[in-house]
PDB file of C-alpha atoms in Angstrom:
ATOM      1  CA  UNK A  18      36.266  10.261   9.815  1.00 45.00           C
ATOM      2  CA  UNK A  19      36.331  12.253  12.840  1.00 48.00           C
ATOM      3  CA  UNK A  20      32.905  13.051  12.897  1.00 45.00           C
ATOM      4  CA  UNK A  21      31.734   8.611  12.757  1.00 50.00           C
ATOM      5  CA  UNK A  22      35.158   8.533  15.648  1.00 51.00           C
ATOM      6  CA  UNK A  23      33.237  10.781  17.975  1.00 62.00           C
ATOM      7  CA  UNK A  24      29.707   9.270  17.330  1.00 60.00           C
ATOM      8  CA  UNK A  25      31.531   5.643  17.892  1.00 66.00           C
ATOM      9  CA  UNK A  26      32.828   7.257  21.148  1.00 73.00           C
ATOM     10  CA  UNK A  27      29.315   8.624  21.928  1.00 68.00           C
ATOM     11  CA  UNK A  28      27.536   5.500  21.431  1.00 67.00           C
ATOM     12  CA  UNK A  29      30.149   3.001  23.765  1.00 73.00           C
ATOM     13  CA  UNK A  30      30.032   5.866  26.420  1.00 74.00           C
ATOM     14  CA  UNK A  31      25.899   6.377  26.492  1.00 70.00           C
ATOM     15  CA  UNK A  32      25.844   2.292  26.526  1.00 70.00           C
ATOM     16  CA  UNK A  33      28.704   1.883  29.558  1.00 70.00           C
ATOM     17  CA  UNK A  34      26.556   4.447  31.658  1.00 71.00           C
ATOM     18  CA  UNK A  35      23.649   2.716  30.893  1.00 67.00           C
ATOM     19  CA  UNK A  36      25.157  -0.851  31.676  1.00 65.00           C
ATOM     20  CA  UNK A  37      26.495   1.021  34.877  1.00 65.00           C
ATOM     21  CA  UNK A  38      23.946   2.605  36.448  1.00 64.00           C
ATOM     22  CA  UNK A  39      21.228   0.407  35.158  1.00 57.00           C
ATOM     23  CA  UNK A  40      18.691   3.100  34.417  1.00 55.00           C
ATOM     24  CA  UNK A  41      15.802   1.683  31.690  1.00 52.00           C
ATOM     25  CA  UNK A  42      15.020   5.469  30.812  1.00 54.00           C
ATOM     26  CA  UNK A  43      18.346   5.801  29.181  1.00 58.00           C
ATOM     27  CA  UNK A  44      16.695   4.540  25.622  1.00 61.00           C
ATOM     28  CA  UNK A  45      19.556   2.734  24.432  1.00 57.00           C
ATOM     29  CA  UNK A  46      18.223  -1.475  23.087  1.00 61.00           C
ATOM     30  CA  UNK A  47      20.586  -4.047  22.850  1.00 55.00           C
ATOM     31  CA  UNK A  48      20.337  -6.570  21.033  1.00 60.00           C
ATOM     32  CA  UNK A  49      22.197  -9.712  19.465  1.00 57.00           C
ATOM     33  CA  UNK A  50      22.155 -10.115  15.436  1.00 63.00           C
ATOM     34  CA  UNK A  51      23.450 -13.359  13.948  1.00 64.00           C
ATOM     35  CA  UNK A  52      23.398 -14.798  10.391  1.00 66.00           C
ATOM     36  CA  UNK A  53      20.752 -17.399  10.790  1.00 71.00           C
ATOM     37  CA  UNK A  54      18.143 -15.295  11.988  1.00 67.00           C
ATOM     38  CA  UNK A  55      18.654 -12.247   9.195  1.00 68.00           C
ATOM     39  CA  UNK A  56      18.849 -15.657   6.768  1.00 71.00           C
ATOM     40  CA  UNK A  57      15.034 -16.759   8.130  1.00 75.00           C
ATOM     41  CA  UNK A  58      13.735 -13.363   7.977  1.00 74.00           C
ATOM     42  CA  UNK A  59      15.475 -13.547   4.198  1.00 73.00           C
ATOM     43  CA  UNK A  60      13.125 -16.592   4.150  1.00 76.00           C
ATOM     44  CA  UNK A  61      10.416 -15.442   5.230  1.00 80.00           C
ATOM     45  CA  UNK A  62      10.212 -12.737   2.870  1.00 76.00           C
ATOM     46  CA  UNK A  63      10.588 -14.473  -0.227  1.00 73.00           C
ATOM     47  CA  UNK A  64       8.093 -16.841   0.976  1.00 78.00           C
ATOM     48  CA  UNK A  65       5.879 -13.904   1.111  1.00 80.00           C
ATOM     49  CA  UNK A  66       6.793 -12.262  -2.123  1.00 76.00           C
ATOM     50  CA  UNK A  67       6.147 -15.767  -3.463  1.00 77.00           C
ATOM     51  CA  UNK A  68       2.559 -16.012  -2.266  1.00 82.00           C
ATOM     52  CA  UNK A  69       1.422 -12.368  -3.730  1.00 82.00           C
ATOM     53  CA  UNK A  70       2.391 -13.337  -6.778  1.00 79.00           C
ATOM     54  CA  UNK A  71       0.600 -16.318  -6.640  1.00 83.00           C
ATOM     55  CA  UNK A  72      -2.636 -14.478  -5.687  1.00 86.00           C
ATOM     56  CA  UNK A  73      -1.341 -11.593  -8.457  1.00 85.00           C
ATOM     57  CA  UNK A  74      -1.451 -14.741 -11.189  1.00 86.00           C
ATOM     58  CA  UNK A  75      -4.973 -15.786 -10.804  1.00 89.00           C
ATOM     59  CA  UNK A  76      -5.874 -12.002 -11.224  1.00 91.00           C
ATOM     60  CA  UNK A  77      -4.349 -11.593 -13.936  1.00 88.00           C
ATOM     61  CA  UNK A  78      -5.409 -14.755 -15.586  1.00 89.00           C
ATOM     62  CA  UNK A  79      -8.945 -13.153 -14.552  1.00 90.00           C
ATOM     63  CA  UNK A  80      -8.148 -10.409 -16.814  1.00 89.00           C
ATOM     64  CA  UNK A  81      -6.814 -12.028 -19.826  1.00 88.00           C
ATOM     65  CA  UNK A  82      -9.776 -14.166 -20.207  1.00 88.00           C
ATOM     66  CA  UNK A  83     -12.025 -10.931 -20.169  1.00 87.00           C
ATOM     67  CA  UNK A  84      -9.555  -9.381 -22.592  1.00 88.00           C
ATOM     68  CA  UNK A  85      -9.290 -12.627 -25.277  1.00 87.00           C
ATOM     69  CA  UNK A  86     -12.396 -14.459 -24.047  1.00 85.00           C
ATOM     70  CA  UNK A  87     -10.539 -17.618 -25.158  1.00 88.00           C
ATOM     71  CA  UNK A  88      -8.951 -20.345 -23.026  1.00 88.00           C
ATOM     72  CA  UNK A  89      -7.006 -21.789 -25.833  1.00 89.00           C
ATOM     73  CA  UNK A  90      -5.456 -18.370 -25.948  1.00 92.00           C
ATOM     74  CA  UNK A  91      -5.421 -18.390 -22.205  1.00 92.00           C
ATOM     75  CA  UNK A  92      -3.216 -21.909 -22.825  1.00 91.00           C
ATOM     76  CA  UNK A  93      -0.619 -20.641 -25.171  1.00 93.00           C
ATOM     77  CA  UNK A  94       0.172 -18.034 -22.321  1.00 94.00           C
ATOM     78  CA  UNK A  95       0.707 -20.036 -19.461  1.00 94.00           C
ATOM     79  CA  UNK A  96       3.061 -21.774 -22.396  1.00 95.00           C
ATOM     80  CA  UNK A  97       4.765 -18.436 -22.906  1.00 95.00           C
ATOM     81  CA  UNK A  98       5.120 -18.540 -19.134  1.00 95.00           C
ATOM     82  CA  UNK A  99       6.759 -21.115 -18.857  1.00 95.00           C
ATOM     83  CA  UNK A 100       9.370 -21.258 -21.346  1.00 96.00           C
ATOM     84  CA  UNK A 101      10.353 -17.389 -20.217  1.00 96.00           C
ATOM     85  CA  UNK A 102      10.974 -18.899 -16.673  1.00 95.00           C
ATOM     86  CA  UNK A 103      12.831 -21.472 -17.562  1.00 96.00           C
ATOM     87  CA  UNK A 104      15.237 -20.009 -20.150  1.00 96.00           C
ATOM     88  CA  UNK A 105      15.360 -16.897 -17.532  1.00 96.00           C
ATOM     89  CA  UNK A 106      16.599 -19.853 -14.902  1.00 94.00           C
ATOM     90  CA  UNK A 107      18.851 -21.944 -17.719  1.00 95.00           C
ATOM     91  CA  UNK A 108      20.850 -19.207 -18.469  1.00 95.00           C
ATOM     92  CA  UNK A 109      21.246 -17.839 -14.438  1.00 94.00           C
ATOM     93  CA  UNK A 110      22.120 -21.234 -13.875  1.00 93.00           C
ATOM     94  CA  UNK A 111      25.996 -21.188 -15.079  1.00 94.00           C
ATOM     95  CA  UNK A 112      25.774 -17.152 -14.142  1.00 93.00           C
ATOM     96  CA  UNK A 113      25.819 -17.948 -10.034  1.00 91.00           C
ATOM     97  CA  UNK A 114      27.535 -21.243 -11.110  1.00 91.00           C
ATOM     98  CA  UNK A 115      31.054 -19.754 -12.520  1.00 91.00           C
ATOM     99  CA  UNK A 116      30.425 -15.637 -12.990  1.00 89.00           C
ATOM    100  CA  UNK A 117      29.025 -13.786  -9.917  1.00 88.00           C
ATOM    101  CA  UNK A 118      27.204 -14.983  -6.768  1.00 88.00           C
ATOM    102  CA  UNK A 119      23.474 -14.771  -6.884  1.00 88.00           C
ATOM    103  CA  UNK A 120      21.894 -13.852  -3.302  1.00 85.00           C
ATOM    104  CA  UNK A 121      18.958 -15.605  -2.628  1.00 81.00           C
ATOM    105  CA  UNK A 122      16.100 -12.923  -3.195  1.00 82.00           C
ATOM    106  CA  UNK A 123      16.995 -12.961  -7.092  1.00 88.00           C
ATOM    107  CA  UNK A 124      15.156 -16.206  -8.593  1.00 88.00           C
ATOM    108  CA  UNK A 125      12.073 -15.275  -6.800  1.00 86.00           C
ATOM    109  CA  UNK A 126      12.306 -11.431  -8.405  1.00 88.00           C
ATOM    110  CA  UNK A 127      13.329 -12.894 -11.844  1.00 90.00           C
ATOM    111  CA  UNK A 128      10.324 -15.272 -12.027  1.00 90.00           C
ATOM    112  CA  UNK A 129       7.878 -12.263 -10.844  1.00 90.00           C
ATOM    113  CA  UNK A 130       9.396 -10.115 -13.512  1.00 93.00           C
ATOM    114  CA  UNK A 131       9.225 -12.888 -16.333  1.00 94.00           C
ATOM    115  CA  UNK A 132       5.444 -13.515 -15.248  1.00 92.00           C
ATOM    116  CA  UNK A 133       4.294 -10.286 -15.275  1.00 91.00           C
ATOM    117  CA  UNK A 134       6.054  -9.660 -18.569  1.00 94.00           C
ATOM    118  CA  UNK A 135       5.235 -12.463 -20.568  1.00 94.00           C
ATOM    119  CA  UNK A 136       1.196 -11.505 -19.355  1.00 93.00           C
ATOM    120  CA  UNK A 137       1.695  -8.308 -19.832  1.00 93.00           C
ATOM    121  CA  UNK A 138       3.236  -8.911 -24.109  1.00 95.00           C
ATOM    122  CA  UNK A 139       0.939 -11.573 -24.394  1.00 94.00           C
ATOM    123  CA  UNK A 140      -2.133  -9.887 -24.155  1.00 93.00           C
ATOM    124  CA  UNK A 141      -0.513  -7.033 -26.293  1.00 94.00           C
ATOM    125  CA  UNK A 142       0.250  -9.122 -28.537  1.00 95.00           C
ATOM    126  CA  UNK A 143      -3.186 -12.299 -28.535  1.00 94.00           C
ATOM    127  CA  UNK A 144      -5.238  -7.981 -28.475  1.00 93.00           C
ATOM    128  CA  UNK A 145      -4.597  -6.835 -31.339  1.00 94.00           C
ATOM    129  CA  UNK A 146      -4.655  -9.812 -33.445  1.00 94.00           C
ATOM    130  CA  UNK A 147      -7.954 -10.935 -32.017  1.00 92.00           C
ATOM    131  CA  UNK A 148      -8.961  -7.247 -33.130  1.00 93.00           C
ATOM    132  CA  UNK A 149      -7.389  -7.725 -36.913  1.00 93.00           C
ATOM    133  CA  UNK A 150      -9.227 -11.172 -36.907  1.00 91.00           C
ATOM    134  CA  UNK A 151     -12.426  -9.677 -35.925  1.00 90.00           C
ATOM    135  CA  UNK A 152     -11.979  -6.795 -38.863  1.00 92.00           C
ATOM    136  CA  UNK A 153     -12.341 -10.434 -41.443  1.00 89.00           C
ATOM    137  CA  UNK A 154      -8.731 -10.075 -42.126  1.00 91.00           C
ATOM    138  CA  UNK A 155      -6.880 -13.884 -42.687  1.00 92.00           C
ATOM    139  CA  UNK A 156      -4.659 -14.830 -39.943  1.00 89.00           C
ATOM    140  CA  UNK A 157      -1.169 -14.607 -41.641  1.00 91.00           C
ATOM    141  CA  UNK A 158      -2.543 -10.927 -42.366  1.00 94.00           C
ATOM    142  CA  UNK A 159      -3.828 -10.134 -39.033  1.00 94.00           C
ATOM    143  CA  UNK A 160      -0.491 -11.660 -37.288  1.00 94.00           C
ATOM    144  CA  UNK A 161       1.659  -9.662 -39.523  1.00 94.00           C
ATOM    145  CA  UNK A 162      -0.204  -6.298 -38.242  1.00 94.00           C
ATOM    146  CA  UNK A 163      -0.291  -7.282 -34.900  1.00 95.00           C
ATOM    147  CA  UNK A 164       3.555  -7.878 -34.977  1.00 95.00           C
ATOM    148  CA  UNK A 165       4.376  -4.742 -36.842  1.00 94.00           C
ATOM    149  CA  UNK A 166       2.254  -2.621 -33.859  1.00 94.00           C
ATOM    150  CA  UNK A 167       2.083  -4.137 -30.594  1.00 95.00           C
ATOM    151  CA  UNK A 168       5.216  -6.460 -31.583  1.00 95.00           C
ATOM    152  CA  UNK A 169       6.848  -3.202 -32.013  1.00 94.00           C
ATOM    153  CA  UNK A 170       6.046  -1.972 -28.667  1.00 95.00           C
ATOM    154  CA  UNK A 171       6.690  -5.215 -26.974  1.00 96.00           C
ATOM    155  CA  UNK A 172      10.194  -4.745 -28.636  1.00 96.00           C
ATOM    156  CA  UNK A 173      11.030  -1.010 -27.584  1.00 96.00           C
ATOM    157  CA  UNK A 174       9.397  -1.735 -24.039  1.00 95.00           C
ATOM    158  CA  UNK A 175      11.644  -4.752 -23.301  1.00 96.00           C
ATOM    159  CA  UNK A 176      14.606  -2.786 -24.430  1.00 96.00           C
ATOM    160  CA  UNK A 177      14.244  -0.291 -21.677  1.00 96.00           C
ATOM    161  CA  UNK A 178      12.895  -1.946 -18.618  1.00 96.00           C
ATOM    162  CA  UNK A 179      16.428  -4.482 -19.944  1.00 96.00           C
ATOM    163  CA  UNK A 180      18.389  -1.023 -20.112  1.00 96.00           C
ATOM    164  CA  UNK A 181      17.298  -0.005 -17.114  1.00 95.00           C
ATOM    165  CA  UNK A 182      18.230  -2.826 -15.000  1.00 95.00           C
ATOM    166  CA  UNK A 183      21.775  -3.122 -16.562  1.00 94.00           C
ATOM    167  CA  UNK A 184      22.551   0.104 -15.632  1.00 94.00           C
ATOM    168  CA  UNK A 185      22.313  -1.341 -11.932  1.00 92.00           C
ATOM    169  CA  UNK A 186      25.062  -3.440 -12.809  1.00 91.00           C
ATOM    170  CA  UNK A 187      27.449  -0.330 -11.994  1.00 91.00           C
ATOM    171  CA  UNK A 188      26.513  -0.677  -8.648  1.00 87.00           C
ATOM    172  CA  UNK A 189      29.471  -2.323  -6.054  1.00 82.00           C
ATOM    173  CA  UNK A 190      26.749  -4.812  -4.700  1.00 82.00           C
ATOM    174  CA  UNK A 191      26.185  -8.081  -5.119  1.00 79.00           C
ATOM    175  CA  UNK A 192      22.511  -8.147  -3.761  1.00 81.00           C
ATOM    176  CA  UNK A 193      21.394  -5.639  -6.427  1.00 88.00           C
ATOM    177  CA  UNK A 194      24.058  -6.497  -9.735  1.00 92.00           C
ATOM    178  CA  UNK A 195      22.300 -10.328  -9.122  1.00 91.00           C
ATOM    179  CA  UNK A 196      18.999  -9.023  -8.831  1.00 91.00           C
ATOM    180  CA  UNK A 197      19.292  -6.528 -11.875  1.00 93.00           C
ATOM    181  CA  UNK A 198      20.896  -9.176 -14.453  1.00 94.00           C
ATOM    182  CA  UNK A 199      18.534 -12.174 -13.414  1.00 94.00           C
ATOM    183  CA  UNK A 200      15.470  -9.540 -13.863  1.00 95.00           C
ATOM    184  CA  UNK A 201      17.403  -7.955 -17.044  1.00 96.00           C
ATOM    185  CA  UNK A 202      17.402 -11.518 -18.727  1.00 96.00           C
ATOM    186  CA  UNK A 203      13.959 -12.498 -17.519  1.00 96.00           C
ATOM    187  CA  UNK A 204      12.660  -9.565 -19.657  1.00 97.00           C
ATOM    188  CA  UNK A 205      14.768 -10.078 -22.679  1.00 96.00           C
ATOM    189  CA  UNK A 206      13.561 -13.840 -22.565  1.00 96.00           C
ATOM    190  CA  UNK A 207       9.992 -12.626 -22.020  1.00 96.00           C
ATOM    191  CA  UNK A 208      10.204 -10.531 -25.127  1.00 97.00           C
ATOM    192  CA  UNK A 209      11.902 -13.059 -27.703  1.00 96.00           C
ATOM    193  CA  UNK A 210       9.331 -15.986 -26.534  1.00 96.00           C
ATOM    194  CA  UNK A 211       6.381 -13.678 -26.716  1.00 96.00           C
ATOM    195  CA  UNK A 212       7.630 -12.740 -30.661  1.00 95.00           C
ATOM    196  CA  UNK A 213       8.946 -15.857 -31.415  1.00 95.00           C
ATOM    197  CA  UNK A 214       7.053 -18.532 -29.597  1.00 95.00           C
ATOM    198  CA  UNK A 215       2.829 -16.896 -29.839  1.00 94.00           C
ATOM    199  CA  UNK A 216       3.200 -15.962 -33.734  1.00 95.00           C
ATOM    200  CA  UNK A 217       4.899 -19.373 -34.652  1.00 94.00           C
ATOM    201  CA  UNK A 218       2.123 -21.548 -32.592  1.00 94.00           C
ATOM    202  CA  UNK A 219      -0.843 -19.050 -33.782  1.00 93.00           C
ATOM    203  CA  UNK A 220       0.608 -19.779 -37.451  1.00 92.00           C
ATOM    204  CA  UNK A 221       0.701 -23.489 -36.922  1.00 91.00           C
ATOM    205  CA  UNK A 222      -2.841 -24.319 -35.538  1.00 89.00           C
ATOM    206  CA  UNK A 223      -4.661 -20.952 -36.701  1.00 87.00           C
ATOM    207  CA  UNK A 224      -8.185 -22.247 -36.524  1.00 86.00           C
ATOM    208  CA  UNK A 225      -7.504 -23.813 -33.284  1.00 86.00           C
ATOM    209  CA  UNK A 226      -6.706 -20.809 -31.604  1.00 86.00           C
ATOM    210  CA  UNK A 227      -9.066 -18.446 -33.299  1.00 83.00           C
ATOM    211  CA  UNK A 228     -12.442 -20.527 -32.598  1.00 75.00           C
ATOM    212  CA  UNK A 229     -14.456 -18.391 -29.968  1.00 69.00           C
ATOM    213  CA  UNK A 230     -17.180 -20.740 -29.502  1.00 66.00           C
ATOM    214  CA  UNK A 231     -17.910 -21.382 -25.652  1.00 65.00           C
ATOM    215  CA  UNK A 232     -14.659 -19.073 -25.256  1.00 63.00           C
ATOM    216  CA  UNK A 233     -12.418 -21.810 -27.214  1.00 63.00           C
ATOM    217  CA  UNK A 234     -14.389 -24.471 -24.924  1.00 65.00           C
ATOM    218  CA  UNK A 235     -15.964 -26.231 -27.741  1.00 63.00           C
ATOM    219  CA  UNK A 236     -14.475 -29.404 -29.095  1.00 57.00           C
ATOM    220  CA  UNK A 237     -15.490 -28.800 -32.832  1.00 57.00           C
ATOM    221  CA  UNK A 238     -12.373 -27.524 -34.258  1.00 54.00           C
TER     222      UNK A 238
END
């Protein structure tokens, strides 16, 4: 306390000199701070954020269809996508609504985190059972392996990165506790659509999404 009372003291007596005398060498800036311009610059930044991930999308997307070489599979991830952003969003909703305030950096962060996610287990996932398919195996069998291995790891991976952002909740801050649950529940939603939603579809149209022909292209199945 006495130590930040005699810097405080420091500080108004360095600036009344300077005020005084007028002397520009004295290296001490000014300057006025008001909530509307640290709110643009708030603005500014998430319009930024929002634009690399943009550009970070279509590189990825780049990369799946190298991985799967199917658009159909390339479909039922933008699917995935989707439905992890918007039950992320649905359940943040009545969170900022009635339970905490939610600043306005965390729905941009959540939907980064549920996009790079929900790429991330799909191609775990659409890898290795485009690798049990191409070992002749039927796709109920080649599913089921895929979910015991990489379903596994999509499972224990979730878990943490979730752990590790609740753990932020301890934290006295609203800017961060907001931030960590909306990203916590973006991965948790990430991980139950990838294991819930891809195996469910991939079981209900099998030879739709397993026909490689012109990379899924081909209208003959």
């Amino acid at each position: 306390a006495a130590l930040s009372e005699d810097w405080a003291e420091y500080r108004e007596r360095r600036t009344h000199d300077c005020i005084e005398t007028g002397r520009s060498e004295c290296n001490v800036l000014l300057q006025v701070v008001s909530t509307p311009y640290v709110f643009e610059d708030i603005i500014l930044g998430v319009e930024y954020g929002m634009a690399l991930s943009t550009v970070a999308t279509m590189l990825a997307f780049v990369v799946l269809f190298a991985m799967l070489r199917n658009v159909r599979q390339l479909a039922l991830v933008t699917a995935n996508i989707l439905c992890a952003i918007t039950a992320t969003i649905a359940l943040m909703y009545p969170i900022a609504a009635f339970v905490m305030p939610v600043v306005v950096t965390a729905p941009p962060m959540l939907v980064a985190v549920a996009l790079a996610m929900s790429i991330d287990y799909s191609l775990f996932l659409l890898s290795r059972f485009n690798q049990e398919r191409a070992l002749g195996r039927p796709h109920h069998r080649a599913l089921g392996v895929a979910l015991f291995t990489a379903g596994h790891t999509i499972a224990v991976s979730g878990a943490t990165l979730a752990l590790c952002f609740c753990t932020m909740l301890a934290l006295p801050t609203s800017t961060i506790t907001s931030m960590a649950l909306g990203n916590a529940i973006a991965v948790c939603m990430s991980v139950v659509v990838t294991l819930t939603l891809t195996p469910t579809t991939l079981l209900a149209a099998p030879r739709f999404y397993t026909s490689s022909r012109k990379y899924g292209l081909s209208l003959d199945d």
